[in-house]
Tab-separated table of C-alpha atoms and ligand atoms in Angstrom:
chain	number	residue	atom	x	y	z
A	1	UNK	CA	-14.324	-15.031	-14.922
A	2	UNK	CA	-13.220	-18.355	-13.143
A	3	UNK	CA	-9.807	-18.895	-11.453
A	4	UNK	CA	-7.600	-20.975	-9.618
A	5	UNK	CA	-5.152	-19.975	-7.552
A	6	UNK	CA	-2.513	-21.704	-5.549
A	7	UNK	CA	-1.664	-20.044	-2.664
A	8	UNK	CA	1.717	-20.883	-1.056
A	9	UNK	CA	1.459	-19.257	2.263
A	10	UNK	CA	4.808	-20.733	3.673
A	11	UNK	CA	6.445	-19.581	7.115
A	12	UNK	CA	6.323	-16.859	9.517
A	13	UNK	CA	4.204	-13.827	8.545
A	14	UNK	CA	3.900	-15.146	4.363
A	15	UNK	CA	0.706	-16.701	6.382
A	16	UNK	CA	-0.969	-13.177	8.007
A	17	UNK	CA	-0.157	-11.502	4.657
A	18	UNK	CA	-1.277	-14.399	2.181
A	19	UNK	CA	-5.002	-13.825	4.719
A	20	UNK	CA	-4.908	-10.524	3.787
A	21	UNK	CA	-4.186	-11.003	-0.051
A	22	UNK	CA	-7.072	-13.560	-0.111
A	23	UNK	CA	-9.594	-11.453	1.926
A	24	UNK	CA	-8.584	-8.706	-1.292
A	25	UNK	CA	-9.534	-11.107	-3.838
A	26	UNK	CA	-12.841	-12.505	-2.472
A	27	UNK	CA	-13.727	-8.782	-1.906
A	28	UNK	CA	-12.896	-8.000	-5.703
A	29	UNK	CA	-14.424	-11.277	-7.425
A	30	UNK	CA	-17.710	-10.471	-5.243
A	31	UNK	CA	-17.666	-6.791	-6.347
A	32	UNK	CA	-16.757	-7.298	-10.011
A	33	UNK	CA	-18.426	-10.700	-10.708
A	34	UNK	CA	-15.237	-12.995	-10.540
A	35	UNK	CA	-15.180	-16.335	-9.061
A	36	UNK	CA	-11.337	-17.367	-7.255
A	37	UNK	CA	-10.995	-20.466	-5.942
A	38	UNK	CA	-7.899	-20.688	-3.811
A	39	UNK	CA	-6.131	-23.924	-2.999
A	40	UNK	CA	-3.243	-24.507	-0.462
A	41	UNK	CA	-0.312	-25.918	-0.902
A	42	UNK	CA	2.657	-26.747	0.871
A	43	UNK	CA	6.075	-25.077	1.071
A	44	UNK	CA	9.150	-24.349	3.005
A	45	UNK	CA	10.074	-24.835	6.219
A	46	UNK	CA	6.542	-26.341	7.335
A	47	UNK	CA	6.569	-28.460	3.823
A	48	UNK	CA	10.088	-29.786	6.105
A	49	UNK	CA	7.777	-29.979	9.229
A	50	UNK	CA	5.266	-31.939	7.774
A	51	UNK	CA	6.447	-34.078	4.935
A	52	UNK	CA	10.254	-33.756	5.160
A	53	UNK	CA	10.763	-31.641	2.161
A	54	UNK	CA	10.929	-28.037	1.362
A	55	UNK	CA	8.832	-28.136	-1.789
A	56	UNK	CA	6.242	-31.622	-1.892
A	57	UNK	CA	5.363	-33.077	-5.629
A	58	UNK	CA	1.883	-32.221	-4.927
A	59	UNK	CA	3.078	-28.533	-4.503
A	60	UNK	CA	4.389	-28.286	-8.107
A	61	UNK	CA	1.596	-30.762	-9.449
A	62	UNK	CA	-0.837	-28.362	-7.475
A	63	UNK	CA	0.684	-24.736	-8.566
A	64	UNK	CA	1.028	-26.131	-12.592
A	65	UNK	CA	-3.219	-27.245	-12.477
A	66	UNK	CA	-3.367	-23.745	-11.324
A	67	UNK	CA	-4.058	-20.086	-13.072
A	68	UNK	CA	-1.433	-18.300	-10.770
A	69	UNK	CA	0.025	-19.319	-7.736
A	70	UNK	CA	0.392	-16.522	-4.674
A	71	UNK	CA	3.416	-17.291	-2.308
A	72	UNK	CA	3.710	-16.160	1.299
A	73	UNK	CA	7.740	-16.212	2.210
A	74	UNK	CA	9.696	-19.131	3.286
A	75	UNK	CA	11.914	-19.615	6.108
A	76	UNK	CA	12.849	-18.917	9.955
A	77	UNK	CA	15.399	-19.701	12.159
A	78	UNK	CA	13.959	-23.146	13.339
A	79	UNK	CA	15.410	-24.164	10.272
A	80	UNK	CA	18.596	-22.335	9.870
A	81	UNK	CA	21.165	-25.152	11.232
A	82	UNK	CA	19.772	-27.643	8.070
A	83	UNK	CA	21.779	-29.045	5.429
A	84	UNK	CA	20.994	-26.798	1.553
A	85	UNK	CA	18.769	-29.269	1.028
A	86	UNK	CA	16.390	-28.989	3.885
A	87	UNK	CA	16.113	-25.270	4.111
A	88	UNK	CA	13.013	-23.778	3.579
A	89	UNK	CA	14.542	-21.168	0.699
A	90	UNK	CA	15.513	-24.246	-1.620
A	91	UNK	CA	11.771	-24.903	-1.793
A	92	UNK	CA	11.464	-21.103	-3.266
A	93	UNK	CA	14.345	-21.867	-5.148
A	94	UNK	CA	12.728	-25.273	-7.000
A	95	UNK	CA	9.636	-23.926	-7.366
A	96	UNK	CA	11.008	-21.259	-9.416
A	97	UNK	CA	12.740	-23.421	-11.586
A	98	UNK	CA	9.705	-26.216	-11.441
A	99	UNK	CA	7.350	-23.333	-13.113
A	100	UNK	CA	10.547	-21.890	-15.019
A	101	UNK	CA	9.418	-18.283	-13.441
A	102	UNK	CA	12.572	-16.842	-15.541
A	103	UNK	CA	11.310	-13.208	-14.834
A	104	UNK	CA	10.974	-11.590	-11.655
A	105	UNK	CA	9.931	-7.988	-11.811
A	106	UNK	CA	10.069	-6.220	-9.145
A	107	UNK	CA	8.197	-2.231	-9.360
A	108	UNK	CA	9.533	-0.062	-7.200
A	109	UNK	CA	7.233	3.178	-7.052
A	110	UNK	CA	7.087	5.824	-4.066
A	111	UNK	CA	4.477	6.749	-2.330
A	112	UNK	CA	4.164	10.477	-2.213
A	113	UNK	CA	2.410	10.231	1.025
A	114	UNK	CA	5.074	8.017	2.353
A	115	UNK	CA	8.108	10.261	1.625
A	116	UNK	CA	8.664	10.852	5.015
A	117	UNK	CA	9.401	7.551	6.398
A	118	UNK	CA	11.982	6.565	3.802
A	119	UNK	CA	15.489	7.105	5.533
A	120	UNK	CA	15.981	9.048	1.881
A	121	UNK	CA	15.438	12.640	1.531
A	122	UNK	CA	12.247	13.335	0.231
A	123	UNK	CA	14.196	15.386	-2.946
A	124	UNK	CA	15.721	11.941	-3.885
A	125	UNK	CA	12.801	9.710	-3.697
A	126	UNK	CA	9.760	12.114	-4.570
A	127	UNK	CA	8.216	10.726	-7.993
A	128	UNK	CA	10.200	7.729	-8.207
A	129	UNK	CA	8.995	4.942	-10.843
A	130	UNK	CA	10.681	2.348	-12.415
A	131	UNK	CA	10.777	-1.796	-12.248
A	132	UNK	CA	13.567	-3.952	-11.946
A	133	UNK	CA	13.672	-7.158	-14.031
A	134	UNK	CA	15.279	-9.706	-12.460
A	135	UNK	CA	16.802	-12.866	-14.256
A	136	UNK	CA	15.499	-15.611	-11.779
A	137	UNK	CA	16.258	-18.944	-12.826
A	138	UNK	CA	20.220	-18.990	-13.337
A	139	UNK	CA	23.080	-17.166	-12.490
A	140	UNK	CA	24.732	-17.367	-9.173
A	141	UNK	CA	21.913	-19.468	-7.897
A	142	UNK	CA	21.510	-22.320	-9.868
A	143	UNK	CA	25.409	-22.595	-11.342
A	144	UNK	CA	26.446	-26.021	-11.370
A	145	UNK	CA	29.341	-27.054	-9.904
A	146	UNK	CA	28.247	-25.794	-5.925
A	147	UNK	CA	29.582	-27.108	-2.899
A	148	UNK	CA	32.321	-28.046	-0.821
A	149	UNK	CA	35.145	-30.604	-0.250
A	150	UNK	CA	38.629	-30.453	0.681
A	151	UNK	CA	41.535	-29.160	-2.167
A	152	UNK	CA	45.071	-29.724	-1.227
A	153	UNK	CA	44.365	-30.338	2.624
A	154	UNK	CA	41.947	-27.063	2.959
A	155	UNK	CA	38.049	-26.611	2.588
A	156	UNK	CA	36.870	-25.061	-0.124
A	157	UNK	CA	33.749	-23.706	-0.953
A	158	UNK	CA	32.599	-22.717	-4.809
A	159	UNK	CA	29.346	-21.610	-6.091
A	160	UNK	CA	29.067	-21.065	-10.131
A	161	UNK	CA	27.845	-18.023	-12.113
A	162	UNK	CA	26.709	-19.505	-15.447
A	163	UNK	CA	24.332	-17.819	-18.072
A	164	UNK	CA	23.409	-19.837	-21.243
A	165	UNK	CA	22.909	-17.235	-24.431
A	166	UNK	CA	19.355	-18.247	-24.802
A	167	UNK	CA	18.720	-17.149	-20.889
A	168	UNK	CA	20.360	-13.777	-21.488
A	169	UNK	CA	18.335	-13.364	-24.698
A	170	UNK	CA	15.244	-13.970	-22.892
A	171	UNK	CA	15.424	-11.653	-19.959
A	172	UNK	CA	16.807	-8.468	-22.169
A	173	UNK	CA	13.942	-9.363	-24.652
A	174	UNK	CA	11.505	-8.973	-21.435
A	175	UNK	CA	12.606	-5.490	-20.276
A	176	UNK	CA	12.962	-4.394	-23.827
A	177	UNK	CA	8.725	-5.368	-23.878
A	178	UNK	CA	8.105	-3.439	-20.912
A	179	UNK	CA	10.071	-0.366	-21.957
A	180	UNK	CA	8.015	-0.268	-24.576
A	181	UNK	CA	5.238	0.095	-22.433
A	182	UNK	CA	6.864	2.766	-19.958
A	183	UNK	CA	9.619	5.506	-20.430
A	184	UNK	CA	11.542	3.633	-23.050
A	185	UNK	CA	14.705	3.206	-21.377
A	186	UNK	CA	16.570	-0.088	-20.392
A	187	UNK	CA	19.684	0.156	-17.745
A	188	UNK	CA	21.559	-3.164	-18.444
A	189	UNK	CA	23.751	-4.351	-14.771
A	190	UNK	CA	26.313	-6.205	-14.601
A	191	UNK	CA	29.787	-6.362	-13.628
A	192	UNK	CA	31.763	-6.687	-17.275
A	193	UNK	CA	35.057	-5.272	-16.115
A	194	UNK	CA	35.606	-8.255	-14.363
A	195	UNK	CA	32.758	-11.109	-14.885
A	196	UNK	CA	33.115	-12.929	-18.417
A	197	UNK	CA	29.276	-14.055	-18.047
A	198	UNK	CA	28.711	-9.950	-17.532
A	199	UNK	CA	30.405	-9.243	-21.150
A	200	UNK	CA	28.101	-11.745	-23.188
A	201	UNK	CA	25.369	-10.190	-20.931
A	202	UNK	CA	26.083	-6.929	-22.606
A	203	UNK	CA	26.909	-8.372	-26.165
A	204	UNK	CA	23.148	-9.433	-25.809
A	205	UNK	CA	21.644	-6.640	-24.374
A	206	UNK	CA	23.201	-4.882	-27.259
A	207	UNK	CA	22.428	-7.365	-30.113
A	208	UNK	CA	18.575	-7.408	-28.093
A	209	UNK	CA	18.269	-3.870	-28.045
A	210	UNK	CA	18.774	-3.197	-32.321
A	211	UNK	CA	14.888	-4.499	-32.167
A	212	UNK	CA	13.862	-1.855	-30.733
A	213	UNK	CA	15.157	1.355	-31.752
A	214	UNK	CA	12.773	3.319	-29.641
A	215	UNK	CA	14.161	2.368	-26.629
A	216	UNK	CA	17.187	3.710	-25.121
A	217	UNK	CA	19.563	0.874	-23.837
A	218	UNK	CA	22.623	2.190	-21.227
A	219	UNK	CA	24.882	-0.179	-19.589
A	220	UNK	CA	25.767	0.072	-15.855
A	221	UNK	CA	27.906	-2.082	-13.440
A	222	UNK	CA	26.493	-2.813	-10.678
A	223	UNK	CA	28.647	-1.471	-8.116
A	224	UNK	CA	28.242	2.091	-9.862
A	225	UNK	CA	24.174	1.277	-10.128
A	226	UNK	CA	24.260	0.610	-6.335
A	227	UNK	CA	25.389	3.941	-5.600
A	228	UNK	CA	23.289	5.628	-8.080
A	229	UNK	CA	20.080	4.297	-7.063
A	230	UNK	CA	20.389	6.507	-3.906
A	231	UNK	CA	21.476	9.163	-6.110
A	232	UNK	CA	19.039	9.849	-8.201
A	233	UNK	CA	16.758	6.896	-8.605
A	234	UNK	CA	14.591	8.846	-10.891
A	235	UNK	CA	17.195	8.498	-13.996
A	236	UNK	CA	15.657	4.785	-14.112
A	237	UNK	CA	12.833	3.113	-16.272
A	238	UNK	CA	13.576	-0.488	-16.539
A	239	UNK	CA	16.819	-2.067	-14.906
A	240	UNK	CA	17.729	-5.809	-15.604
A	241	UNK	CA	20.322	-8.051	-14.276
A	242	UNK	CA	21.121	-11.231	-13.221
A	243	UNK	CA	20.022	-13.240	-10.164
A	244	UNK	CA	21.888	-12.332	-7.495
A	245	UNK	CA	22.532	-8.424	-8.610
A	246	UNK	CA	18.703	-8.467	-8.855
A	247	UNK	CA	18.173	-9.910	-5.053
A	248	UNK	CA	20.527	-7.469	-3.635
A	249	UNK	CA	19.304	-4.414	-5.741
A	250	UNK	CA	15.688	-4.704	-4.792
A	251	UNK	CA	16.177	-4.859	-1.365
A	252	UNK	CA	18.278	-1.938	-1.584
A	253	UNK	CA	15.879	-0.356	-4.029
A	254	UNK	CA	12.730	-1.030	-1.374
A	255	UNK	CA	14.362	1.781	1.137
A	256	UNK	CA	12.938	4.095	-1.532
A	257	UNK	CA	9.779	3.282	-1.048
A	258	UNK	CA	10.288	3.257	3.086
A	259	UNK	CA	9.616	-0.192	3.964
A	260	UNK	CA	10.268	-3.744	2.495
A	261	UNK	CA	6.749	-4.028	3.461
A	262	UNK	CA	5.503	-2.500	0.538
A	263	UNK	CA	7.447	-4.085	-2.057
A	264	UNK	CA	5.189	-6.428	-4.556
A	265	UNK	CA	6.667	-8.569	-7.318
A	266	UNK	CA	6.068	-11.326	-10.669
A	267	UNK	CA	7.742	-14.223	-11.007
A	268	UNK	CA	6.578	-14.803	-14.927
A	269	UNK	CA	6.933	-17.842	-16.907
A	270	UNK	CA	7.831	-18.662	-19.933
A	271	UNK	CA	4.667	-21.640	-20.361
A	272	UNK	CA	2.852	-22.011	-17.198
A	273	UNK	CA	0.690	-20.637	-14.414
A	274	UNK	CA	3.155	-17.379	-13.033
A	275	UNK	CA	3.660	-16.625	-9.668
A	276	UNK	CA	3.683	-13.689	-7.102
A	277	UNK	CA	4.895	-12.827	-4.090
A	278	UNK	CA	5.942	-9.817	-1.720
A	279	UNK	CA	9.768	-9.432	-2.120
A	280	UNK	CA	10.151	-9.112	2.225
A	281	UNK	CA	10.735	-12.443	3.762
A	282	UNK	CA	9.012	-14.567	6.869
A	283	UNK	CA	10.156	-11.953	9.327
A	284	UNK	CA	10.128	-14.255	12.005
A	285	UNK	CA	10.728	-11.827	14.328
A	286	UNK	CA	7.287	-10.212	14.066
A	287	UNK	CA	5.678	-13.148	12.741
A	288	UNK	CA	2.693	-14.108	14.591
A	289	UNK	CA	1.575	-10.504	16.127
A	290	UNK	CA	-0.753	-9.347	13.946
A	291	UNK	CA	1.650	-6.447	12.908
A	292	UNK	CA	3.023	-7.190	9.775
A	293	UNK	CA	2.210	-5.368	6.719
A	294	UNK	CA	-0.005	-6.861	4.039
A	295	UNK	CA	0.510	-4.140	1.388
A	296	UNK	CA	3.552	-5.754	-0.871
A	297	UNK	CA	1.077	-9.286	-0.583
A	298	UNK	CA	-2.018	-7.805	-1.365
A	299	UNK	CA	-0.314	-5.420	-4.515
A	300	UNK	CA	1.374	-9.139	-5.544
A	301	UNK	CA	-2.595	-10.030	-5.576
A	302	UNK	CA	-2.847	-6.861	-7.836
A	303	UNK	CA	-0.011	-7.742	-10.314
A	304	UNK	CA	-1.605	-11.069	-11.090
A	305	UNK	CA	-5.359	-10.180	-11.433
A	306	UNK	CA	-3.399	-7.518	-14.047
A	307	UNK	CA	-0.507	-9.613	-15.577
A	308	UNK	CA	-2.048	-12.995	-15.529
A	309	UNK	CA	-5.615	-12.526	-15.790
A	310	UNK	CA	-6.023	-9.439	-17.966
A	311	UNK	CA	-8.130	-7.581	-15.190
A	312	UNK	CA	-6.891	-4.206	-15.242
A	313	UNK	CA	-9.759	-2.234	-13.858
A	314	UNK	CA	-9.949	-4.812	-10.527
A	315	UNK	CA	-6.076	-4.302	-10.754
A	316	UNK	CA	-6.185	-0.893	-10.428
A	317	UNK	CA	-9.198	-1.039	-7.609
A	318	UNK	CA	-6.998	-2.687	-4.964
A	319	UNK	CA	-4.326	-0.444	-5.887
A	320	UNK	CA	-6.306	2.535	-4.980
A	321	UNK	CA	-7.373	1.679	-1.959
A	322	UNK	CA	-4.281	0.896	-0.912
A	323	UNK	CA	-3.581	4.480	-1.839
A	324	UNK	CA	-6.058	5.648	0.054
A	325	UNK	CA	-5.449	3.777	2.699
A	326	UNK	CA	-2.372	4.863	3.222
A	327	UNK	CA	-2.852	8.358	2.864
A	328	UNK	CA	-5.266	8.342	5.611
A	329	UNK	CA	-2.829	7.784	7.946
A	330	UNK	CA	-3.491	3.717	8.968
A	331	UNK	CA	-0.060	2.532	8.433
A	332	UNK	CA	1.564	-0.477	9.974
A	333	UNK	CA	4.184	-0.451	12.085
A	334	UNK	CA	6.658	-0.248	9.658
A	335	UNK	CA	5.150	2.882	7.239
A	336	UNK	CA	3.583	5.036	10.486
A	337	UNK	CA	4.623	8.247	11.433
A	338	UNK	CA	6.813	8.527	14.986
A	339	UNK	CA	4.124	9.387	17.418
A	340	UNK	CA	1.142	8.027	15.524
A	341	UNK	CA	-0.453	4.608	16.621
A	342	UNK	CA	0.182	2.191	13.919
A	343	UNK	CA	-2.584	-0.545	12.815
A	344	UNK	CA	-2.921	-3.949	12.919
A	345	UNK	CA	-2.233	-6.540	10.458
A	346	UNK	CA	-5.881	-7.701	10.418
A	347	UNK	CA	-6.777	-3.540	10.557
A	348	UNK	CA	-5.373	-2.129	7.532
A	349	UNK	CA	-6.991	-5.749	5.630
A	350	UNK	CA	-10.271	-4.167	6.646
A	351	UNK	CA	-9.648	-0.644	5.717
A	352	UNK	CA	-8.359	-1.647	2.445
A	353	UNK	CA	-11.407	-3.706	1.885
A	354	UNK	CA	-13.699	-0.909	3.006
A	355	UNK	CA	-11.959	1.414	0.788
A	356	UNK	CA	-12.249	-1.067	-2.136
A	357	UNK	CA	-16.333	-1.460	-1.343
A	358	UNK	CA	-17.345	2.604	-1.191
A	359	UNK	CA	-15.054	2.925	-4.379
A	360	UNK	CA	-17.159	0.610	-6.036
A	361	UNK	CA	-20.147	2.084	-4.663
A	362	UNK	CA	-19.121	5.544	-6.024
A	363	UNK	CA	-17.836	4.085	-9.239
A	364	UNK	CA	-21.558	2.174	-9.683
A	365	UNK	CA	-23.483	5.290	-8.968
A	366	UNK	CA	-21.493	7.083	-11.506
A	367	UNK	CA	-21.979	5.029	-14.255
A	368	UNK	CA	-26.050	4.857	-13.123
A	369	UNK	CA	-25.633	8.806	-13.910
A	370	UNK	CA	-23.180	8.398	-17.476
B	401	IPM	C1	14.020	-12.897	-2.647
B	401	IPM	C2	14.578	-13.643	-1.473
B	401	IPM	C3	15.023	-15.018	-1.927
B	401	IPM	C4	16.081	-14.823	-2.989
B	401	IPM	C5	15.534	-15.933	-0.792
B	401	IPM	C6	14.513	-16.109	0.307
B	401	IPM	C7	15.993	-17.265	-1.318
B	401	IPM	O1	15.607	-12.925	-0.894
B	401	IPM	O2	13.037	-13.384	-3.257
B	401	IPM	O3	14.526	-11.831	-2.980
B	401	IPM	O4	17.243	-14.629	-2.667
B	401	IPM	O5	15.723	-14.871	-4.165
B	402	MG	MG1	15.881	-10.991	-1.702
């Protein structure tokens, strides 16, 4: 198989972990017979740097010639103090909406061998598995009008929360699809005791959900789903909300797992090329030393050799040696035991690949024996 990728490296450490995720690839076209090209493209706050804009036309024209486009993580403080439209995160934010990446799921599956970083006890988080589908394109973050000006003699600032029917529709009709595929239950968020966009949300998700009477829909507002997802985070299978629920529930969600580090997601379209990226930002505070973690990137890598190009066995190879990995003890910073020595950046990239390279080996022998 032949691919193109775009990779979107961006600011900060998106350009250590995008290494990493690349390194991954070449090792699994080599070892399965694929051929990736990768191209680079522009975005953020170097895109600002270098050509004045957070997200250059050749970016989009380069990510839509593409197959899938990986993305790094935007942003850092050199850029904080810039108008909205010269801030590295509106170049996430168009290219989103460039691609139309409506979906955004975001898996959030613990590590058994990790249970005892999270901050969680390991009764809460043991055996936890389920995704969260965020709506991406609309909502808070795209509701027009936004902005500020002066109202009777005093500034005012207003951003918009506005759902069309046909967005709604689309989102619910995604996690319904993947429930399918998984435990068969759909938690619908949102906040309808006060939000009128959160009542035709659930009108939808109801309406949606008479297509498929296999899977069990349950409504939840999001204040109450908050809580419960350090509760008992096992009760979900598929949770989907809007925008900005989504954004702050998958962080929150990610302390499950330990570390934001470890965190992959898809941003799917609804015609073109989709996209994938770690959900952890730039970090610019570690950016640069070699010590971020590469796992959430190089999973991201996983999710689109799976979801975009149909390669579920290569999927499933990088996945397991990050398993292994991991379980071996050679952690980053951020996932290693007090009183162990954490790895490298450019460390746990090897060990992953090595890992990737006897598995093949083993797997190659086997089938010489079948
Ligand atoms: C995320 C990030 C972005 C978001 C920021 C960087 C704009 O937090 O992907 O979750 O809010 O969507
Ligand atoms: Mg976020």
């Amino acid at each position: 198989m032949k691919k193109n990728i775009a990779v979107l490296s961006g600011d900060g450490v998106g350009k250590e972990v995008s290494k990493g995720a690349i390194e991954i690839l070449k090792a699994v076209g080599q070892q399965f017979g694929h051929e990736f090209h990768f191209q680079h493209g522009l975005i953020g706050g170097e895109a600002i740097d270098l050509e004045g804009t957070p997200l250059p036309n050749e970016t989009i024209e380069l990510c839509k010639q593409s197959d899938a486009v990986l993305l790094g993580a935007v942003g850092g403080p050199k850029w904080d103090q810039n108008p909205a439209y010269l801030r590295p995160e509106k170049g996430l934010l168009q290219i989103r909406k460039a691609l139309n990446l409506f979906a955004n799921i975001r898996p959030v599956t613990t590590y058994n061998a990790l249970t005892d970083i999270s901050p969680l006890k390991q009764e809460i988080i043991e055996n936890v598995d389920f995704v969260i589908v965020r709506e991406l394109t609309g909502g808070l973050y795209f509701g027009k009008p936004t902005g500020r000006s002066i109202e009777n003699g005093e500034e005012t600032a207003v951003d918009t929360l506005v759902y069309k029917r046909s967005e709604v529709e689309r989102i619910i009709e995604k996690a319904f699809e993947m429930a399918q595929t998984r435990k068969k239950k759909v938690t619908s968020v949102d906040k309808a005791n006060v939000l009128e966009s959160s009542r035709m949300w659930r009108e939808v998700a109801e309406e949606v959900s008479k297509k498929y009477p296999e899977v069990e829909l349950e409504h939840m507002l999001v204040d109450n789903a908050a809580m419960q997802l350090i509760r008992n985070p096992r009760q979900f299978d598929v949770i989907v909300t809007e925008n900005m629920f989504g954004d702050i529930l998958s962080d929150e969600a990610s302390m499950l797992t330990g570390s934001m580090g470890m965190l992959q997601s898809a941003s799917l379209s609804s015609e073109g090329p989709s996209l994938y990226e770690p959900i952890h930002g730039s970090a610019p505070d570690i950016a640069g030393k070699n010590i971020a973690n590469p796992i959430a990137m190089i999973l991201s890598a996983a999710m689109m050799l799976r979801l975009s190009f149909g390669l579920e066995a290569e999927a499933k190879a990088i996945e397991n040696a990050v398993d292994q990995v991991i379980s071996a003890g050679h952690r980053t910073a951020d996932i290693q035991r007090s009183g162990r020595k954490p790895v490298q950046t450019n460390e746990i990239i090897d060990h992953i690949k090595s890992a990737l390279v006897e598995d093949g080996a083993i797997s190659s022998i086997m089938s010489a024996y079948a």
